[in-house]
Tab-separated table of C-alpha atoms and ligand atoms in Angstrom:
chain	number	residue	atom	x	y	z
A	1	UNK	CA	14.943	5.760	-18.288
A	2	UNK	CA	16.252	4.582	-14.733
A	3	UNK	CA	13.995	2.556	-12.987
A	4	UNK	CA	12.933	3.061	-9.098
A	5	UNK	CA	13.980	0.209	-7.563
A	6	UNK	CA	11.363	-0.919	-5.083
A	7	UNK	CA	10.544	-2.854	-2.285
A	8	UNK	CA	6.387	-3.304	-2.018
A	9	UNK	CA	5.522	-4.040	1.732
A	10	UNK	CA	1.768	-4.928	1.531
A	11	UNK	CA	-0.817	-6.867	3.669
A	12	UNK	CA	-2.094	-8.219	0.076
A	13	UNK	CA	-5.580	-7.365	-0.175
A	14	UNK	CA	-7.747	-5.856	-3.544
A	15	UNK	CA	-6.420	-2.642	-2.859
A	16	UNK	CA	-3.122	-3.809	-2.693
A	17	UNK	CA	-3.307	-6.599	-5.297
A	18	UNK	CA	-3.640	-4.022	-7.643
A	19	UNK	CA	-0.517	-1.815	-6.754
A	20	UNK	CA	1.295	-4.592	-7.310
A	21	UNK	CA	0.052	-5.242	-10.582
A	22	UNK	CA	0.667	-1.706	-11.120
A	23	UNK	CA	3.930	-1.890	-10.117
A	24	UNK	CA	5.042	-5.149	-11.955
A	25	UNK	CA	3.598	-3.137	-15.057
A	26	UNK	CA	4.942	0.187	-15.286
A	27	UNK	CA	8.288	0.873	-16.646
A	28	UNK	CA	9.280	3.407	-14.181
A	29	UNK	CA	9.624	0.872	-11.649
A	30	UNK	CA	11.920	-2.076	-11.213
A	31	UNK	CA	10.183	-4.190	-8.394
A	32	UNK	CA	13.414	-5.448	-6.420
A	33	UNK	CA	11.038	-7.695	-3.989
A	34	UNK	CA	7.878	-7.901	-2.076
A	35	UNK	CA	7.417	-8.098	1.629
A	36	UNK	CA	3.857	-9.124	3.615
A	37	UNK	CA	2.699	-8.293	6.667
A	38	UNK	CA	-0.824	-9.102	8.393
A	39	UNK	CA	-3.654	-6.866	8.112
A	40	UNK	CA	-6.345	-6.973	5.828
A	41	UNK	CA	-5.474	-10.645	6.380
A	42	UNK	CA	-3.324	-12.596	8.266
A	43	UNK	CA	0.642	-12.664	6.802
A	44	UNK	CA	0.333	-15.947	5.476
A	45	UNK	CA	-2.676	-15.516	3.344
A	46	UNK	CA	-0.781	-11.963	2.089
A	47	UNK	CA	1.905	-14.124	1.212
A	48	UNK	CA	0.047	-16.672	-0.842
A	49	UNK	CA	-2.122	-13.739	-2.108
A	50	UNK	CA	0.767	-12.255	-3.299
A	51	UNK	CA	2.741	-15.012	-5.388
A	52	UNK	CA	-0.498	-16.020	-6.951
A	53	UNK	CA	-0.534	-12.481	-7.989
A	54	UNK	CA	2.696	-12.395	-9.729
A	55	UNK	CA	2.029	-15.805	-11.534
A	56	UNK	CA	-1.342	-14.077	-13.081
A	57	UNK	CA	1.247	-11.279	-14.265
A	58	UNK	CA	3.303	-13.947	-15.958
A	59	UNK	CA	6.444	-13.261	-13.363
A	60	UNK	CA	6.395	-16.501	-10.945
A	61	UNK	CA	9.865	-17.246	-9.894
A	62	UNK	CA	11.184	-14.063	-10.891
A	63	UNK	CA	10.742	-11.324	-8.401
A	64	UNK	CA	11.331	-12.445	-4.119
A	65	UNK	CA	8.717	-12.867	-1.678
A	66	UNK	CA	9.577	-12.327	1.902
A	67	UNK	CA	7.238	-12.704	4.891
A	68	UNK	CA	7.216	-10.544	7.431
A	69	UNK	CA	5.463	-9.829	10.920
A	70	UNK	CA	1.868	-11.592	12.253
A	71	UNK	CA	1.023	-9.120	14.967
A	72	UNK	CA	1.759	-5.542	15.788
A	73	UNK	CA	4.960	-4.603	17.669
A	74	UNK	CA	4.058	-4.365	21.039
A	75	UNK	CA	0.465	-4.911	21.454
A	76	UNK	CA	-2.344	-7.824	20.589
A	77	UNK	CA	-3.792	-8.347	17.490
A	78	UNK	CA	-7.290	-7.221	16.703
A	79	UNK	CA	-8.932	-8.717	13.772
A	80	UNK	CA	-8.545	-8.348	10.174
A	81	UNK	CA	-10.645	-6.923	7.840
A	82	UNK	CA	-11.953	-9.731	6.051
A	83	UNK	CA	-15.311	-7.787	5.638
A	84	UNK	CA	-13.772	-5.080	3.677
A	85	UNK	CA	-11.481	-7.525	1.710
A	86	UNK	CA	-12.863	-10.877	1.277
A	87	UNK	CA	-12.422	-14.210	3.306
A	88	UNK	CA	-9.298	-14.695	1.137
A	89	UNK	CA	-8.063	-11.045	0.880
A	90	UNK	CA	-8.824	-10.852	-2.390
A	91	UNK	CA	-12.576	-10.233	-2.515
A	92	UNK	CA	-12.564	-14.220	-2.833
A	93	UNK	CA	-12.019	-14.445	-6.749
A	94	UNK	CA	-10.210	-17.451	-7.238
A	95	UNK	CA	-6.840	-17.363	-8.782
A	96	UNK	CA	-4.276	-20.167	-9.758
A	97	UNK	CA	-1.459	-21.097	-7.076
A	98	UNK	CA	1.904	-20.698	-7.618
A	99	UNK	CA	5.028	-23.170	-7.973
A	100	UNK	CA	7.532	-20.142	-6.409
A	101	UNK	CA	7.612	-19.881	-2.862
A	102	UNK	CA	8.426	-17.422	-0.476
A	103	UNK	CA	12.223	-16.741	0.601
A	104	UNK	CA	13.268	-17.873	4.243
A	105	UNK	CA	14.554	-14.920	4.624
A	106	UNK	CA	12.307	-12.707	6.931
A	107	UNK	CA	11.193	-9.109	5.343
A	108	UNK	CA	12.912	-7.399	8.086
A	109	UNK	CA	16.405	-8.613	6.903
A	110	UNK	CA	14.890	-8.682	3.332
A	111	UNK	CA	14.509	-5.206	4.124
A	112	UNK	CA	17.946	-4.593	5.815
A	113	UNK	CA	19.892	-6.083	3.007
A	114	UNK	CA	18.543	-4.629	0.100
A	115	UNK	CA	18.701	-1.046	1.482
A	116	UNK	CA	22.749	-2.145	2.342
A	117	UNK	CA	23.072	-3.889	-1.350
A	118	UNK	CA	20.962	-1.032	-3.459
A	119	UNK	CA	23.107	2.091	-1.823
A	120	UNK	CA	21.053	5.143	-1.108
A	121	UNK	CA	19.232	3.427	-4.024
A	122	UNK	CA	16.088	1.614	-2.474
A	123	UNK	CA	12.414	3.330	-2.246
A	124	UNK	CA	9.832	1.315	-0.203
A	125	UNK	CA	5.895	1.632	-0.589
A	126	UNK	CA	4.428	0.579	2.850
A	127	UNK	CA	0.814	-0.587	2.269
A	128	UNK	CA	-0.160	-1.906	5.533
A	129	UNK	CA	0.891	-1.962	9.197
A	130	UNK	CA	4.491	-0.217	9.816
A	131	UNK	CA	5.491	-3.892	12.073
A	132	UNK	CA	8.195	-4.994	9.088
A	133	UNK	CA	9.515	-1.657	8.767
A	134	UNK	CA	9.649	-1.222	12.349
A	135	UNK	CA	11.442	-4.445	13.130
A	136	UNK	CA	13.891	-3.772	10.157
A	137	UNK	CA	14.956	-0.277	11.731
A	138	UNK	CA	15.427	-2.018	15.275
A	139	UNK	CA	17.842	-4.062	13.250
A	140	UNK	CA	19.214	-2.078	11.988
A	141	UNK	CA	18.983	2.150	13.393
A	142	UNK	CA	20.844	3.452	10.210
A	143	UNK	CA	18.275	2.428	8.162
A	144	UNK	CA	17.310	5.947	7.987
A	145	UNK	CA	20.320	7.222	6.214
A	146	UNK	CA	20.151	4.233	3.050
A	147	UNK	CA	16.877	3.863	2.314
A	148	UNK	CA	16.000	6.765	-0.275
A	149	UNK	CA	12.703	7.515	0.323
A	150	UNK	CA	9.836	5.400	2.092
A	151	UNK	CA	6.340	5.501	0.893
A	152	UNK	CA	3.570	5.000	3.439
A	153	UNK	CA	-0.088	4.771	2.961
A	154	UNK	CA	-1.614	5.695	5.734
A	155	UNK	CA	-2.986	8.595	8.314
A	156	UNK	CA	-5.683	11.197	7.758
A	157	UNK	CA	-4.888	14.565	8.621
A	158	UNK	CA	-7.794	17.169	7.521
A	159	UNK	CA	-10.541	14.558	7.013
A	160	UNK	CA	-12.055	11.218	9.367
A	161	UNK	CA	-10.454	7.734	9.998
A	162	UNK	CA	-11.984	4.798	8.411
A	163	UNK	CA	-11.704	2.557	11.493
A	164	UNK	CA	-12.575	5.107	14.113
A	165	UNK	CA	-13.225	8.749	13.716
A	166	UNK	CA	-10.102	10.019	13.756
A	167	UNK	CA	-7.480	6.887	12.208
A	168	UNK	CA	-6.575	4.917	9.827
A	169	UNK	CA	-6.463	0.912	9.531
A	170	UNK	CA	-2.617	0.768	8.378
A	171	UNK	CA	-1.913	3.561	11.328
A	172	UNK	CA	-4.380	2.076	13.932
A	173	UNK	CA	-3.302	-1.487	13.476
A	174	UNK	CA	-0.036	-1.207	14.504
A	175	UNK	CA	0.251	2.558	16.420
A	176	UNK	CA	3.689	2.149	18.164
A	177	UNK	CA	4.847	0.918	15.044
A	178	UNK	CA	3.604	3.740	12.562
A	179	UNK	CA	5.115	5.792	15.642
A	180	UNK	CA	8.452	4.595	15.464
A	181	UNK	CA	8.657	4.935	12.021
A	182	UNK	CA	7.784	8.594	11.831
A	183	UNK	CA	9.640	9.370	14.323
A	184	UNK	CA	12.959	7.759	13.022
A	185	UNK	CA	14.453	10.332	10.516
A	186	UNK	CA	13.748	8.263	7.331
A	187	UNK	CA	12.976	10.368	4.768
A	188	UNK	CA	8.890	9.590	4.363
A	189	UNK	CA	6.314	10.950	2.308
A	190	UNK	CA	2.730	10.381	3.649
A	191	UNK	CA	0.183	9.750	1.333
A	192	UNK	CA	-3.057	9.455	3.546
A	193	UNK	CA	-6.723	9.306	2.969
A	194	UNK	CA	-6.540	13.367	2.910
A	195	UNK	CA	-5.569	11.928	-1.189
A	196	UNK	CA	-6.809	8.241	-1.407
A	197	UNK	CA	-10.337	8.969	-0.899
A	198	UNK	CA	-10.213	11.693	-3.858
A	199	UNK	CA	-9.086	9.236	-6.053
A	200	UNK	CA	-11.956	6.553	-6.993
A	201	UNK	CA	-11.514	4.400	-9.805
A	202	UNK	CA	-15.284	3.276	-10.932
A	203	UNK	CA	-17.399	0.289	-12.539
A	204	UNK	CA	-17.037	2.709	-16.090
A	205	UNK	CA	-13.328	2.639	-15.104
A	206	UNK	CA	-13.453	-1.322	-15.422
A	207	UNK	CA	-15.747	-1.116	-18.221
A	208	UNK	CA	-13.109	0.727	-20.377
A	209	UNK	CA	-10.335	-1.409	-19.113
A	210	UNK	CA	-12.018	-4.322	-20.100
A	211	UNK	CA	-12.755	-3.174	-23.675
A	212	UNK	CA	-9.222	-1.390	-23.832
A	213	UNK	CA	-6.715	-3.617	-22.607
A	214	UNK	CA	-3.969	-5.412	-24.353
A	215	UNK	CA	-4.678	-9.217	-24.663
A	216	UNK	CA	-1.558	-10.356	-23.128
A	217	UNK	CA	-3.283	-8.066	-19.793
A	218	UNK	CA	-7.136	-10.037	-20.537
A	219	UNK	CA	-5.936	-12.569	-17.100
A	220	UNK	CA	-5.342	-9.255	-14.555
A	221	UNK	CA	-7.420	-7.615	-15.824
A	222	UNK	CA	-10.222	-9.413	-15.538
A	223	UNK	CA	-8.958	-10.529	-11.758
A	224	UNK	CA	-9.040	-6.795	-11.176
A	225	UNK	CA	-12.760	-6.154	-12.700
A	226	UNK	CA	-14.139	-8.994	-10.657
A	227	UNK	CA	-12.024	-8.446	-7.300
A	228	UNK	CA	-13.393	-4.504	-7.238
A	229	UNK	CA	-16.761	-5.989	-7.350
A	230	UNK	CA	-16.237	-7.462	-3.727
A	231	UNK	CA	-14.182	-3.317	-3.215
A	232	UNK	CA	-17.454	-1.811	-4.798
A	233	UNK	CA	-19.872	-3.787	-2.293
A	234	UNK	CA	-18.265	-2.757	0.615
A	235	UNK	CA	-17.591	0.954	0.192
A	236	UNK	CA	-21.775	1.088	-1.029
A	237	UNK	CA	-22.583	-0.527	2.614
A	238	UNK	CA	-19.728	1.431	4.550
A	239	UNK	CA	-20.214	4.739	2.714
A	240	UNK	CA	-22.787	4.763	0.198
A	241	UNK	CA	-20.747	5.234	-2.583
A	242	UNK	CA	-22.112	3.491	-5.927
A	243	UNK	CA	-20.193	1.225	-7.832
A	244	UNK	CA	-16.719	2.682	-7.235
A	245	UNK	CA	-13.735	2.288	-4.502
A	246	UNK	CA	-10.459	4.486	-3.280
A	247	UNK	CA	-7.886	3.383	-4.392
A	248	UNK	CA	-5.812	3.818	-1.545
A	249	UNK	CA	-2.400	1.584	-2.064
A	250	UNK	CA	-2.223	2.342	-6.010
A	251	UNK	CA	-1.591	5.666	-5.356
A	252	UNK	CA	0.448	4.752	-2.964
A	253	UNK	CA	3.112	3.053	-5.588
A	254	UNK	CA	1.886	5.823	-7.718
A	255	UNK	CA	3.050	8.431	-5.877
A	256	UNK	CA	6.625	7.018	-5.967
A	257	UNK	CA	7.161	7.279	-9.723
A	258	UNK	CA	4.996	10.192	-10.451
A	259	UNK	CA	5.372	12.872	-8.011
A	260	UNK	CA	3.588	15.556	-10.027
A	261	UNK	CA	0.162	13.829	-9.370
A	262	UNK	CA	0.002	15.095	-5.804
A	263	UNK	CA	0.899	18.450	-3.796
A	264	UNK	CA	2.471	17.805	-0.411
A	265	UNK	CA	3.213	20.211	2.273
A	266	UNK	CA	6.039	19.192	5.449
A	267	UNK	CA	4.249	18.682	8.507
A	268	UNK	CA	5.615	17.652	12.130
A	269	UNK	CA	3.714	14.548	12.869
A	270	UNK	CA	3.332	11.805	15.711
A	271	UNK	CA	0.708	9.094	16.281
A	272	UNK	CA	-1.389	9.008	19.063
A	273	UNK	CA	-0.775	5.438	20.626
A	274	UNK	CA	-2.885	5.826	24.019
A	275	UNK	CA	-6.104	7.127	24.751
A	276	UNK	CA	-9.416	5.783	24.493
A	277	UNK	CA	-11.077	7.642	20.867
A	278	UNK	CA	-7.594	8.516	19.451
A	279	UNK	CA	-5.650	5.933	19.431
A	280	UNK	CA	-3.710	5.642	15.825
A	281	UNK	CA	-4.591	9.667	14.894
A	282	UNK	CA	-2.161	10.641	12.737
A	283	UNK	CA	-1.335	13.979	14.427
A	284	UNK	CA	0.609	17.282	12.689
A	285	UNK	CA	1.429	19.909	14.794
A	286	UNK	CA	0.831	22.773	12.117
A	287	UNK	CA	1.959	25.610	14.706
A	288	UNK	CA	4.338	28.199	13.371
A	289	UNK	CA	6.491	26.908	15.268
A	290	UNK	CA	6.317	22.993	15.623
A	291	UNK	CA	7.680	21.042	18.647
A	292	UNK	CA	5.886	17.568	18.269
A	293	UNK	CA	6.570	15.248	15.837
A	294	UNK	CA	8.902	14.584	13.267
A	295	UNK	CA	8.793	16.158	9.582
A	296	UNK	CA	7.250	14.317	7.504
A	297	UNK	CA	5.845	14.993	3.520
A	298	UNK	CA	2.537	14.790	3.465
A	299	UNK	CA	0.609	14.554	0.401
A	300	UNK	CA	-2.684	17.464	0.973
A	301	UNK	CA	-3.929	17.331	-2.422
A	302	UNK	CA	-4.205	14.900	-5.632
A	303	UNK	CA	-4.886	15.593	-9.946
A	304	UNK	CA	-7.580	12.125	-9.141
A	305	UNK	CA	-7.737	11.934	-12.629
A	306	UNK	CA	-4.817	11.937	-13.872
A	307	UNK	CA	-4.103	9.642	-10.744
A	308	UNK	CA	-6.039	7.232	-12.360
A	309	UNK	CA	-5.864	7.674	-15.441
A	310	UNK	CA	-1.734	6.461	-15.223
A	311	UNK	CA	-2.708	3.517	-13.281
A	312	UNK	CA	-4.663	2.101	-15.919
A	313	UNK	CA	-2.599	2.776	-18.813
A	314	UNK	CA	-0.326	0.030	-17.660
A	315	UNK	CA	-2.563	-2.046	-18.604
A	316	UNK	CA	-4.004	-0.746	-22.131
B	1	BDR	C1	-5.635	0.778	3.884
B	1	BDR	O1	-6.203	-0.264	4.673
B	1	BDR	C2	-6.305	-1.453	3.930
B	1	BDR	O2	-7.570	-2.015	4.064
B	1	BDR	C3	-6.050	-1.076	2.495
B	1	BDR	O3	-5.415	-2.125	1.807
B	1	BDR	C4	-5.199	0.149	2.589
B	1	BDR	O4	-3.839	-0.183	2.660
B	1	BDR	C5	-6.653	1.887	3.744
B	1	BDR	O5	-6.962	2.446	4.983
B	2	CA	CA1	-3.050	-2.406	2.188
């Protein structure tokens, strides 16, 4: 089997914490390095997040960590979401610290070089704000033309924001960014909340896992059962769900490896970076004959579970 060699960009928070985990697990993917970038948090904590994350995998010192951007491209940061995520990103379960540290190397080069070194090789999962992918194209404009496919999760196209009605957080927090990005010719597939919020993993989800998983898994896995409690909590206040959570950035690496879990459809699509309701609205021109925006693969529809069903059999 070849491997998809990936680069996870993430602003590490439980959502994300877990598609890494996925991604260090399954065989499909060989995880080349991980970028941050603020968000749920700010960078730093998504960088500390994320090497105590690969030490409770077992893979400290084996896999780079590059930090990237700690405020949107052009304009002023506005709050994390430490309400949906946990003071420490990572619905504040306490896990061990790590002796590897991050590379000096910033994750837009990270970024730059890899794509360069890996050929037409290198697929990226984007799991927060656009700002590191952004920065690495201004770097570098033929970025389009080696990376082989970037993932992004973010944008809502037929259903409501989650920060305002009509966007996104990963979209919304950095607009010109996610703008930029779209716009530049890489080849993207979108993978939105039109398919995230389909796909809910549950407390009987956990319950299995935590009955079912290997032994050499028992340390993530229980990390992951107790960080979805803080997941669960919020999504009961926010949207009255009970005791489950999208899982928004695992599908997101998901995606990547198993393309048959979703139906997509090519839209033209822009972000809305100005206005006073819309800023961050992911929008597709679905005319017959679109003039705004660039094409872009959207995902419209997902198998949920199957969806989750794959992520957890990493683990079992
Ligand atoms: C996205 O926002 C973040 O809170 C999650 O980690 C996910 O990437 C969902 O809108
Ligand atoms: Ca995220």
């Amino acid at each position: 089997m070849t491997r998809t060699k990936m680069i996870i960009d993430a602003d590490t928070g439980i959502d994300d914490a877990l598609a890494i985990l996925y991604g260090l697990k399954s065989p499909k993917i060989e995880l080349e390095g991980i970028t941050t970038v603020f968000g749920n948090i700010p960078v730093e904590q998504a960088t500390d997040n994320t090497l105590r994350i690969l030490k409770l995998a077992g893979r400290e010192n084996e896999i780079p960590v590059s930090q990237g951007a700690s405020g949107p491209l052009v304009r002023t940061l506005d709050g994390f979401a430490t309400h949906v995520h946990g003071g420490n990103g990572i619905g504040d379960v306490e896990i061990p610290t790590s002796s590897q540290r991050r590379i000096e190397e910033p994750a837009a080069d990270f970024i730059v070089r890899k794509a360069e070194e890996l050929k037409g090789e290198l697929v990226i999962v984007a799991m927060g704000r656009l700002t590191n992918i952004a920065h690495a194209l201004q770097k570098d404009p033929g970025l389009t033309a080696k990376v082989k496919r970037l993932y992004v999760m973010g944008g809502a196209i037929n259903v409501p924001g989650n920060v305002t009605p009509v966007s996104e957080a990963n979209i919304w927090g950095d607009p010109e960014a996610a703008d930029l990005v779209i716009q530049s010719g890489m080849p993207i597939t979108l993978v939105g909340l039109d398919v995230t919020m389909k796909t809910m993993l549950s407390q009987s989800h956990l319950d299995s896992l935590r009955r079912l998983s290997k032994p050499e898994n028992e340390a993530v896995v229980d990390f992951i059962y107790r960080s979805m409690q803080y997941y669960f909590d919020f999504y009961r206040e926010a949207n009255a769900y009970r005791e489950c959570a999208p899982m928004h950035d695992p599908l997101t690496v998901l995606v990547a490896v198993e393309p048959g879990v979703v139906r997509t459809q090519t839209m033209h699509l822009s972000v809305e970076c100005g206005g006073e309701h819309c800023v961050g609205m992911t929008v597709a021109d679905l005319r017959r004959k679109p003039s705004v925006g660039s094409p872009v693969q959207v995902c419209v529809d997902v198998d949920a579970q199957q969806a989750i069903d794959m992520l957890l059999e990493v683990f079992l």
